[in-house]
Amino acid sequence: MGKLNINHYKIEEGKNFIKLIDSRDFNPKDIFECGQAFRWKKEEDSSYTNIAYGKIINVKKEGSNIIFRNTNMEDFKSIWFNYFDLSRDYGEIKKSLSKDPILKKAIHYGDGIRILNQDPFEIIISFIISANNQIPRIKGSIGKISQDLGEYIGLYMGEKYYSFPSPDKFLSLKGDYVREKYKVGFRADRILETSRMIYEGEIDIDCIYTLSREESKDILMNLPGVGPKVSDCILLFSYGKQNAFPVDVWVKRLMEYFYLKEDTSNKKIEEYGQKLFGDLSGFAQQYLFYYGRELGIGRKK
DNA sequence: GTCCAGGCTTTCC
DNA sequence: GGAAAGCCTGGA
């Protein structure tokens, strides 16, 4: 059994698993169901399985510990530690945001949320698909794309796992094929054109790691299908730009309901959120989104 | 330059 | 039948 202390985490290695000891601020349900990721599969034992960066991993909360199965210390340090944002102290973030009474309630509800650092290309395509769409259908489309164009990685708990395809896999496809096969509707041409632009280097998505949120948004919004909301999702969920504040229908409703008290444009809501939450805007948005959506706040009957 | 209405595929409730 | 983690286009 290898042992390791990283920051405030105590990590133990076992045979094909890693154990995070006494981990606060980490609840698989909150992390995987708060809307930032579309591919985590809930198993019968309440664990969650997914594939990322070419590896299949299973995550389960057992008492106060988190068990990561089908992995080892080497992958945990090189992939999962960053993927699960384990270098960040969410206790401090929650303490700071809890000064706002509404955030305090939202944080109480989604206490175990962490914001993942996911693969940029997968997130770009996933959130292009998410536009004016519904979650079950979004998940279906991403699953079909991976199965058809990705690489078979392996079997886990009876399920076959495929990697998300790289941009070149889309190059030879036609819009009609993509629309009909993956059920993505009018988003098909946007997916193809975005993939082409990234493949050909017309848009450099690697340089975004070192740029500001504003500079990054300007670049990403050159991609077809990527507007203000989708670009903020990409920056928050795969590039670690936590000052992004994605405004969708739910955030619009709950911000109007809790704060603004009147009909407000998305642009104004984004500016309001930025002013209110500053560098913690992205975290605030996730706590609020998860809370508001689960409670159905402001939903029309 | 900004702002806004209408259209877009298909599924889900 | 309306709404859905919005974006694009054209016109004011």
GROMACS .gro file of C-alpha atoms (C1' of nucleotides) in nm:
model
  326
    1MET     CA    1   0.000   0.000   0.000
    2GLY     CA    2   0.155   0.324  -0.113
    3LYS     CA    3   0.070   0.631   0.090
    4LEU     CA    4   0.079   0.994  -0.001
    5ASN     CA    5  -0.013   1.331   0.140
    6ILE     CA    6  -0.101   1.597  -0.110
    7ASN     CA    7  -0.220   1.930   0.027
    8HIS     CA    8  -0.488   1.851   0.283
    9TYR     CA    9  -0.559   1.510   0.130
   10LYS     CA   10  -0.434   1.177   0.257
   11ILE     CA   11  -0.420   0.925  -0.025
   12GLU     CA   12  -0.370   0.550  -0.004
   13GLU     CA   13  -0.300   0.312  -0.287
   14GLY     CA   14  -0.445  -0.039  -0.300
   15LYS     CA   15  -0.468  -0.312  -0.560
   16ASN     CA   16  -0.618  -0.134  -0.861
   17PHE     CA   17  -0.776   0.137  -0.647
   18ILE     CA   18  -0.698   0.464  -0.474
   19LYS     CA   19  -0.856   0.577  -0.150
   20LEU     CA   20  -0.903   0.939  -0.053
   21ILE     CA   21  -0.917   0.941   0.325
   22ASP     CA   22  -1.165   1.154   0.517
   23SER     CA   23  -1.240   1.371   0.219
   24ARG     CA   24  -1.462   1.668   0.274
   25ASP     CA   25  -1.588   1.874  -0.019
   26PHE     CA   26  -1.624   1.571  -0.247
   27ASN     CA   27  -1.957   1.408  -0.325
   28PRO     CA   28  -1.977   1.206  -0.648
   29LYS     CA   29  -2.351   1.268  -0.685
   30ASP     CA   30  -2.307   1.646  -0.662
   31ILE     CA   31  -2.005   1.649  -0.892
   32PHE     CA   32  -2.149   1.431  -1.167
   33GLU     CA   33  -2.510   1.547  -1.157
   34CYS     CA   34  -2.460   1.921  -1.129
   35GLY     CA   35  -2.454   1.952  -1.507
   36GLN     CA   36  -2.086   2.000  -1.593
   37ALA     CA   37  -2.034   1.648  -1.735
   38PHE     CA   38  -2.256   1.433  -1.954
   39ARG     CA   39  -2.092   1.091  -1.958
   40TRP     CA   40  -2.081   0.966  -1.598
   41LYS     CA   41  -2.288   0.650  -1.559
   42LYS     CA   42  -2.453   0.576  -1.226
   43GLU     CA   43  -2.408   0.211  -1.127
   44GLU     CA   44  -2.641   0.000  -0.914
   45ASP     CA   45  -2.409   0.033  -0.614
   46SER     CA   46  -2.438   0.415  -0.639
   47SER     CA   47  -2.085   0.449  -0.773
   48TYR     CA   48  -2.020   0.637  -1.097
   49THR     CA   49  -1.815   0.526  -1.397
   50ASN     CA   50  -1.673   0.729  -1.684
   51ILE     CA   51  -1.394   0.743  -1.934
   52ALA     CA   52  -1.161   1.041  -1.962
   53TYR     CA   53  -0.817   1.088  -2.109
   54GLY     CA   54  -0.831   0.729  -2.238
   55LYS     CA   55  -0.888   0.568  -1.897
   56ILE     CA   56  -1.195   0.417  -1.736
   57ILE     CA   57  -1.249   0.508  -1.372
   58ASN     CA   58  -1.513   0.427  -1.112
   59VAL     CA   59  -1.579   0.660  -0.817
   60LYS     CA   60  -1.768   0.577  -0.499
   61LYS     CA   61  -1.828   0.745  -0.167
   62GLU     CA   62  -1.788   0.502   0.120
   63GLY     CA   63  -1.851   0.670   0.451
   64SER     CA   64  -1.616   0.964   0.468
   65ASN     CA   65  -1.377   0.816   0.211
   66ILE     CA   66  -1.379   0.828  -0.168
   67ILE     CA   67  -1.273   0.514  -0.355
   68PHE     CA   68  -1.137   0.545  -0.709
   69ARG     CA   69  -1.142   0.200  -0.871
   70ASN     CA   70  -0.969   0.073  -1.183
   71THR     CA   71  -0.677   0.309  -1.137
   72ASN     CA   72  -0.335   0.338  -0.973
   73MET     CA   73  -0.116   0.602  -0.811
   74GLU     CA   74   0.062   0.687  -1.134
   75ASP     CA   75  -0.260   0.769  -1.323
   76PHE     CA   76  -0.406   0.932  -1.017
   77LYS     CA   77  -0.119   1.176  -0.996
   78SER     CA   78  -0.089   1.241  -1.369
   79ILE     CA   79  -0.460   1.251  -1.462
   80TRP     CA   80  -0.719   1.234  -1.187
   81PHE     CA   81  -0.570   1.469  -0.932
   82ASN     CA   82  -0.603   1.752  -1.180
   83TYR     CA   83  -0.927   1.622  -1.335
   84PHE     CA   84  -1.100   1.634  -0.995
   85ASP     CA   85  -0.940   1.968  -0.910
   86LEU     CA   86  -0.794   1.824  -0.590
   87SER     CA   87  -0.535   2.097  -0.545
   88ARG     CA   88  -0.810   2.344  -0.463
   89ASP     CA   89  -0.950   2.409  -0.115
   90TYR     CA   90  -1.327   2.415  -0.166
   91GLY     CA   91  -1.377   2.478   0.204
   92GLU     CA   92  -1.229   2.826   0.164
   93ILE     CA   93  -1.439   2.896  -0.145
   94LYS     CA   94  -1.759   2.790   0.027
   95LYS     CA   95  -1.674   2.993   0.334
   96SER     CA   96  -1.625   3.302   0.123
   97LEU     CA   97  -1.938   3.255  -0.090
   98SER     CA   98  -2.153   3.173   0.214
   99LYS     CA   99  -2.145   3.538   0.315
  100ASP     CA  100  -2.424   3.567   0.059
  101PRO     CA  101  -2.738   3.418   0.221
  102ILE     CA  102  -2.869   3.272  -0.105
  103LEU     CA  103  -2.535   3.109  -0.185
  104LYS     CA  104  -2.529   2.973   0.167
  105LYS     CA  105  -2.846   2.778   0.096
  106ALA     CA  106  -2.726   2.665  -0.246
  107ILE     CA  107  -2.396   2.545  -0.099
  108HIS     CA  108  -2.577   2.358   0.175
  109TYR     CA  109  -2.765   2.174  -0.098
  110GLY     CA  110  -2.466   2.101  -0.326
  111ASP     CA  111  -2.201   2.080  -0.058
  112GLY     CA  112  -1.986   1.824  -0.242
  113ILE     CA  113  -1.958   1.997  -0.581
  114ARG     CA  114  -1.618   2.028  -0.742
  115ILE     CA  115  -1.554   2.173  -1.086
  116LEU     CA  116  -1.380   1.922  -1.311
  117ASN     CA  117  -1.100   1.989  -1.557
  118GLN     CA  118  -1.224   1.800  -1.861
  119ASP     CA  119  -1.085   1.753  -2.210
  120PRO     CA  120  -1.136   2.079  -2.408
  121PHE     CA  121  -1.237   1.930  -2.743
  122GLU     CA  122  -1.490   1.694  -2.587
  123ILE     CA  123  -1.639   1.982  -2.388
  124ILE     CA  124  -1.650   2.213  -2.690
  125ILE     CA  125  -1.850   1.961  -2.894
  126SER     CA  126  -2.065   1.858  -2.596
  127PHE     CA  127  -2.175   2.213  -2.523
  128ILE     CA  128  -2.236   2.295  -2.889
  129ILE     CA  129  -2.477   2.001  -2.877
  130SER     CA  130  -2.633   2.134  -2.556
  131ALA     CA  131  -2.773   2.447  -2.723
  132ASN     CA  132  -3.153   2.457  -2.706
  133ASN     CA  133  -3.147   2.088  -2.619
  134GLN     CA  134  -3.242   1.854  -2.336
  135ILE     CA  135  -3.007   1.657  -2.114
  136PRO     CA  136  -3.125   1.303  -2.205
  137ARG     CA  137  -3.087   1.381  -2.572
  138ILE     CA  138  -2.748   1.552  -2.522
  139LYS     CA  139  -2.620   1.243  -2.341
  140GLY     CA  140  -2.754   1.020  -2.617
  141SER     CA  141  -2.582   1.217  -2.890
  142ILE     CA  142  -2.246   1.223  -2.712
  143GLY     CA  143  -2.270   0.849  -2.644
  144LYS     CA  144  -2.347   0.771  -3.008
  145ILE     CA  145  -2.063   0.990  -3.132
  146SER     CA  146  -1.813   0.820  -2.901
  147GLN     CA  147  -1.931   0.471  -2.988
  148ASP     CA  148  -1.920   0.541  -3.361
  149LEU     CA  149  -1.604   0.754  -3.390
  150GLY     CA  150  -1.407   0.696  -3.070
  151GLU     CA  151  -1.176   0.412  -2.977
  152TYR     CA  152  -1.294   0.113  -2.781
  153ILE     CA  153  -1.115   0.130  -2.446
  154GLY     CA  154  -1.267  -0.155  -2.248
  155LEU     CA  155  -1.552  -0.314  -2.057
  156TYR     CA  156  -1.647  -0.208  -1.706
  157MET     CA  157  -1.941  -0.343  -1.504
  158GLY     CA  158  -2.101  -0.474  -1.821
  159GLU     CA  159  -2.068  -0.150  -2.017
  160LYS     CA  160  -1.842  -0.085  -2.313
  161TYR     CA  161  -1.645   0.239  -2.298
  162TYR     CA  162  -1.526   0.443  -2.594
  163SER     CA  163  -1.303   0.748  -2.592
  164PHE     CA  164  -1.437   1.075  -2.726
  165PRO     CA  165  -1.309   1.111  -3.084
  166SER     CA  166  -1.034   1.354  -3.182
  167PRO     CA  167  -1.115   1.635  -3.431
  168ASP     CA  168  -0.979   1.446  -3.734
  169LYS     CA  169  -1.245   1.175  -3.696
  170PHE     CA  170  -1.510   1.427  -3.806
  171LEU     CA  171  -1.329   1.548  -4.118
  172SER     CA  172  -1.478   1.313  -4.376
  173LEU     CA  173  -1.835   1.322  -4.241
  174LYS     CA  174  -2.132   1.492  -4.407
  175GLY     CA  175  -2.379   1.713  -4.221
  176ASP     CA  176  -2.678   1.496  -4.306
  177TYR     CA  177  -2.504   1.185  -4.174
  178VAL     CA  178  -2.411   1.352  -3.845
  179ARG     CA  179  -2.759   1.498  -3.800
  180GLU     CA  180  -2.940   1.173  -3.858
  181LYS     CA  181  -2.696   0.931  -3.697
  182TYR     CA  182  -2.624   1.125  -3.379
  183LYS     CA  183  -2.960   1.306  -3.351
  184VAL     CA  184  -2.799   1.648  -3.315
  185GLY     CA  185  -3.038   1.836  -3.543
  186PHE     CA  186  -2.929   2.177  -3.671
  187ARG     CA  187  -2.609   2.150  -3.465
  188ALA     CA  188  -2.454   1.902  -3.711
  189ASP     CA  189  -2.287   2.155  -3.941
  190ARG     CA  190  -2.158   2.351  -3.640
  191ILE     CA  191  -1.991   2.037  -3.503
  192LEU     CA  192  -1.825   1.960  -3.835
  193GLU     CA  193  -1.706   2.313  -3.902
  194THR     CA  194  -1.575   2.356  -3.547
  195SER     CA  195  -1.386   2.026  -3.571
  196ARG     CA  196  -1.233   2.131  -3.901
  197MET     CA  197  -1.124   2.471  -3.772
  198ILE     CA  198  -0.958   2.310  -3.470
  199TYR     CA  199  -0.797   2.034  -3.673
  200GLU     CA  200  -0.652   2.276  -3.924
  201GLY     CA  201  -0.524   2.504  -3.651
  202GLU     CA  202  -0.743   2.794  -3.761
  203ILE     CA  203  -0.836   2.819  -3.393
  204ASP     CA  204  -0.566   2.719  -3.146
  205ILE     CA  205  -0.742   2.569  -2.845
  206ASP     CA  206  -0.419   2.488  -2.660
  207CYS     CA  207  -0.313   2.849  -2.612
  208ILE     CA  208  -0.630   2.924  -2.416
  209TYR     CA  209  -0.483   2.782  -2.095
  210THR     CA  210  -0.256   3.084  -2.069
  211LEU     CA  211  -0.506   3.353  -2.172
  212SER     CA  212  -0.758   3.556  -1.973
  213ARG     CA  213  -1.127   3.476  -1.976
  214GLU     CA  214  -1.204   3.770  -2.206
  215GLU     CA  215  -0.929   3.688  -2.454
  216SER     CA  216  -1.034   3.322  -2.449
  217LYS     CA  217  -1.399   3.404  -2.511
  218ASP     CA  218  -1.312   3.613  -2.814
  219ILE     CA  219  -1.122   3.320  -2.961
  220LEU     CA  220  -1.375   3.048  -2.879
  221MET     CA  221  -1.668   3.250  -3.013
  222ASN     CA  222  -1.514   3.231  -3.359
  223LEU     CA  223  -1.620   2.867  -3.356
  224PRO     CA  224  -1.967   2.812  -3.504
  225GLY     CA  225  -2.213   2.705  -3.236
  226VAL     CA  226  -2.010   2.872  -2.962
  227GLY     CA  227  -2.173   3.185  -2.821
  228PRO     CA  228  -2.151   3.367  -2.485
  229LYS     CA  229  -2.299   3.086  -2.278
  230VAL     CA  230  -2.128   2.789  -2.442
  231SER     CA  231  -1.789   2.961  -2.436
  232ASP     CA  232  -1.822   3.027  -2.063
  233CYS     CA  233  -1.908   2.660  -2.007
  234ILE     CA  234  -1.601   2.553  -2.201
  235LEU     CA  235  -1.378   2.790  -2.004
  236LEU     CA  236  -1.519   2.682  -1.670
  237PHE     CA  237  -1.544   2.306  -1.724
  238SER     CA  238  -1.223   2.237  -1.913
  239TYR     CA  239  -0.983   2.530  -1.884
  240GLY     CA  240  -1.018   2.612  -1.515
  241LYS     CA  241  -1.125   2.973  -1.571
  242GLN     CA  242  -1.332   3.008  -1.256
  243ASN     CA  243  -1.431   3.367  -1.320
  244ALA     CA  244  -1.659   3.254  -1.606
  245PHE     CA  245  -2.032   3.286  -1.535
  246PRO     CA  246  -2.240   3.089  -1.787
  247VAL     CA  247  -2.595   3.227  -1.812
  248ASP     CA  248  -2.854   2.980  -1.936
  249VAL     CA  249  -3.230   2.967  -1.889
  250TRP     CA  250  -3.195   2.832  -1.535
  251VAL     CA  251  -2.940   3.087  -1.421
  252LYS     CA  252  -3.146   3.362  -1.581
  253ARG     CA  253  -3.455   3.250  -1.391
  254LEU     CA  254  -3.290   3.208  -1.056
  255MET     CA  255  -3.089   3.531  -1.078
  256GLU     CA  256  -3.409   3.720  -1.163
  257TYR     CA  257  -3.596   3.537  -0.887
  258PHE     CA  258  -3.337   3.579  -0.609
  259TYR     CA  259  -3.150   3.896  -0.698
  260LEU     CA  260  -3.273   4.114  -0.981
  261LYS     CA  261  -3.652   4.090  -0.931
  262GLU     CA  262  -3.720   4.186  -1.293
  263ASP     CA  263  -3.675   4.059  -1.648
  264THR     CA  264  -3.309   4.108  -1.740
  265SER     CA  265  -3.103   4.030  -2.051
  266ASN     CA  266  -2.848   3.749  -2.035
  267LYS     CA  267  -2.567   3.995  -2.092
  268LYS     CA  268  -2.674   4.208  -1.796
  269ILE     CA  269  -2.709   3.898  -1.577
  270GLU     CA  270  -2.358   3.788  -1.670
  271GLU     CA  271  -2.221   4.131  -1.575
  272TYR     CA  272  -2.420   4.129  -1.252
  273GLY     CA  273  -2.287   3.785  -1.156
  274GLN     CA  274  -1.931   3.889  -1.230
  275LYS     CA  275  -1.964   4.199  -1.014
  276LEU     CA  276  -2.123   4.004  -0.730
  277PHE     CA  277  -1.897   3.698  -0.722
  278GLY     CA  278  -1.575   3.811  -0.892
  279ASP     CA  279  -1.310   3.542  -0.926
  280LEU     CA  280  -1.547   3.289  -0.767
  281SER     CA  281  -1.822   3.344  -1.028
  282GLY     CA  282  -1.790   2.998  -1.177
  283PHE     CA  283  -1.825   2.822  -0.843
  284ALA     CA  284  -2.121   3.041  -0.750
  285GLN     CA  285  -2.285   2.962  -1.083
  286GLN     CA  286  -2.254   2.586  -1.027
  287TYR     CA  287  -2.392   2.593  -0.672
  288LEU     CA  288  -2.679   2.813  -0.787
  289PHE     CA  289  -2.750   2.614  -1.102
  290TYR     CA  290  -2.761   2.281  -0.919
  291TYR     CA  291  -2.978   2.424  -0.643
  292GLY     CA  292  -3.213   2.611  -0.873
  293ARG     CA  293  -3.262   2.330  -1.119
  294GLU     CA  294  -3.327   2.064  -0.858
  295LEU     CA  295  -3.584   2.281  -0.686
  296GLY     CA  296  -3.733   2.397  -1.016
  297ILE     CA  297  -3.700   2.761  -0.916
  298GLY     CA  298  -3.878   2.993  -1.154
  299ARG     CA  299  -3.979   2.716  -1.390
  300LYS     CA  300  -4.289   2.794  -1.591
  301LYS     CA  301  -4.579   2.563  -1.530
  302DG     C1'  302  -2.167   4.952  -3.285
  303DT     C1'  303  -2.580   4.726  -2.989
  304DC     C1'  304  -3.029   4.509  -2.936
  305DC     C1'  305  -3.398   4.201  -3.056
  306DA     C1'  306  -3.725   3.865  -3.316
  307DG     C1'  307  -3.759   3.463  -3.558
  308DG     C1'  308  -3.589   3.026  -3.709
  309DC     C1'  309  -3.354   2.613  -3.629
  310DT     C1'  310  -3.384   1.981  -3.549
  311DT     C1'  311  -3.560   1.662  -3.254
  312DT     C1'  312  -3.689   1.483  -2.817
  313DC     C1'  313  -3.907   1.495  -2.380
  314DC     C1'  314  -4.279   1.596  -2.058
  315DG     C1'  315  -4.818   2.136  -2.791
  316DG     C1'  316  -4.462   2.383  -2.547
  317DA     C1'  317  -4.007   2.388  -2.383
  318DA     C1'  318  -3.537   2.246  -2.406
  319DA     C1'  319  -2.733   2.425  -2.019
  320DG     C1'  320  -2.855   2.886  -2.727
  321DC     C1'  321  -2.669   3.038  -3.161
  322DC     C1'  322  -2.706   3.271  -3.606
  323DT     C1'  323  -2.900   3.599  -3.914
  324DG     C1'  324  -3.107   4.010  -4.062
  325DG     C1'  325  -3.311   4.447  -3.964
  326DA     C1'  326  -3.400   4.855  -3.658
   0.00000   0.00000   0.00000
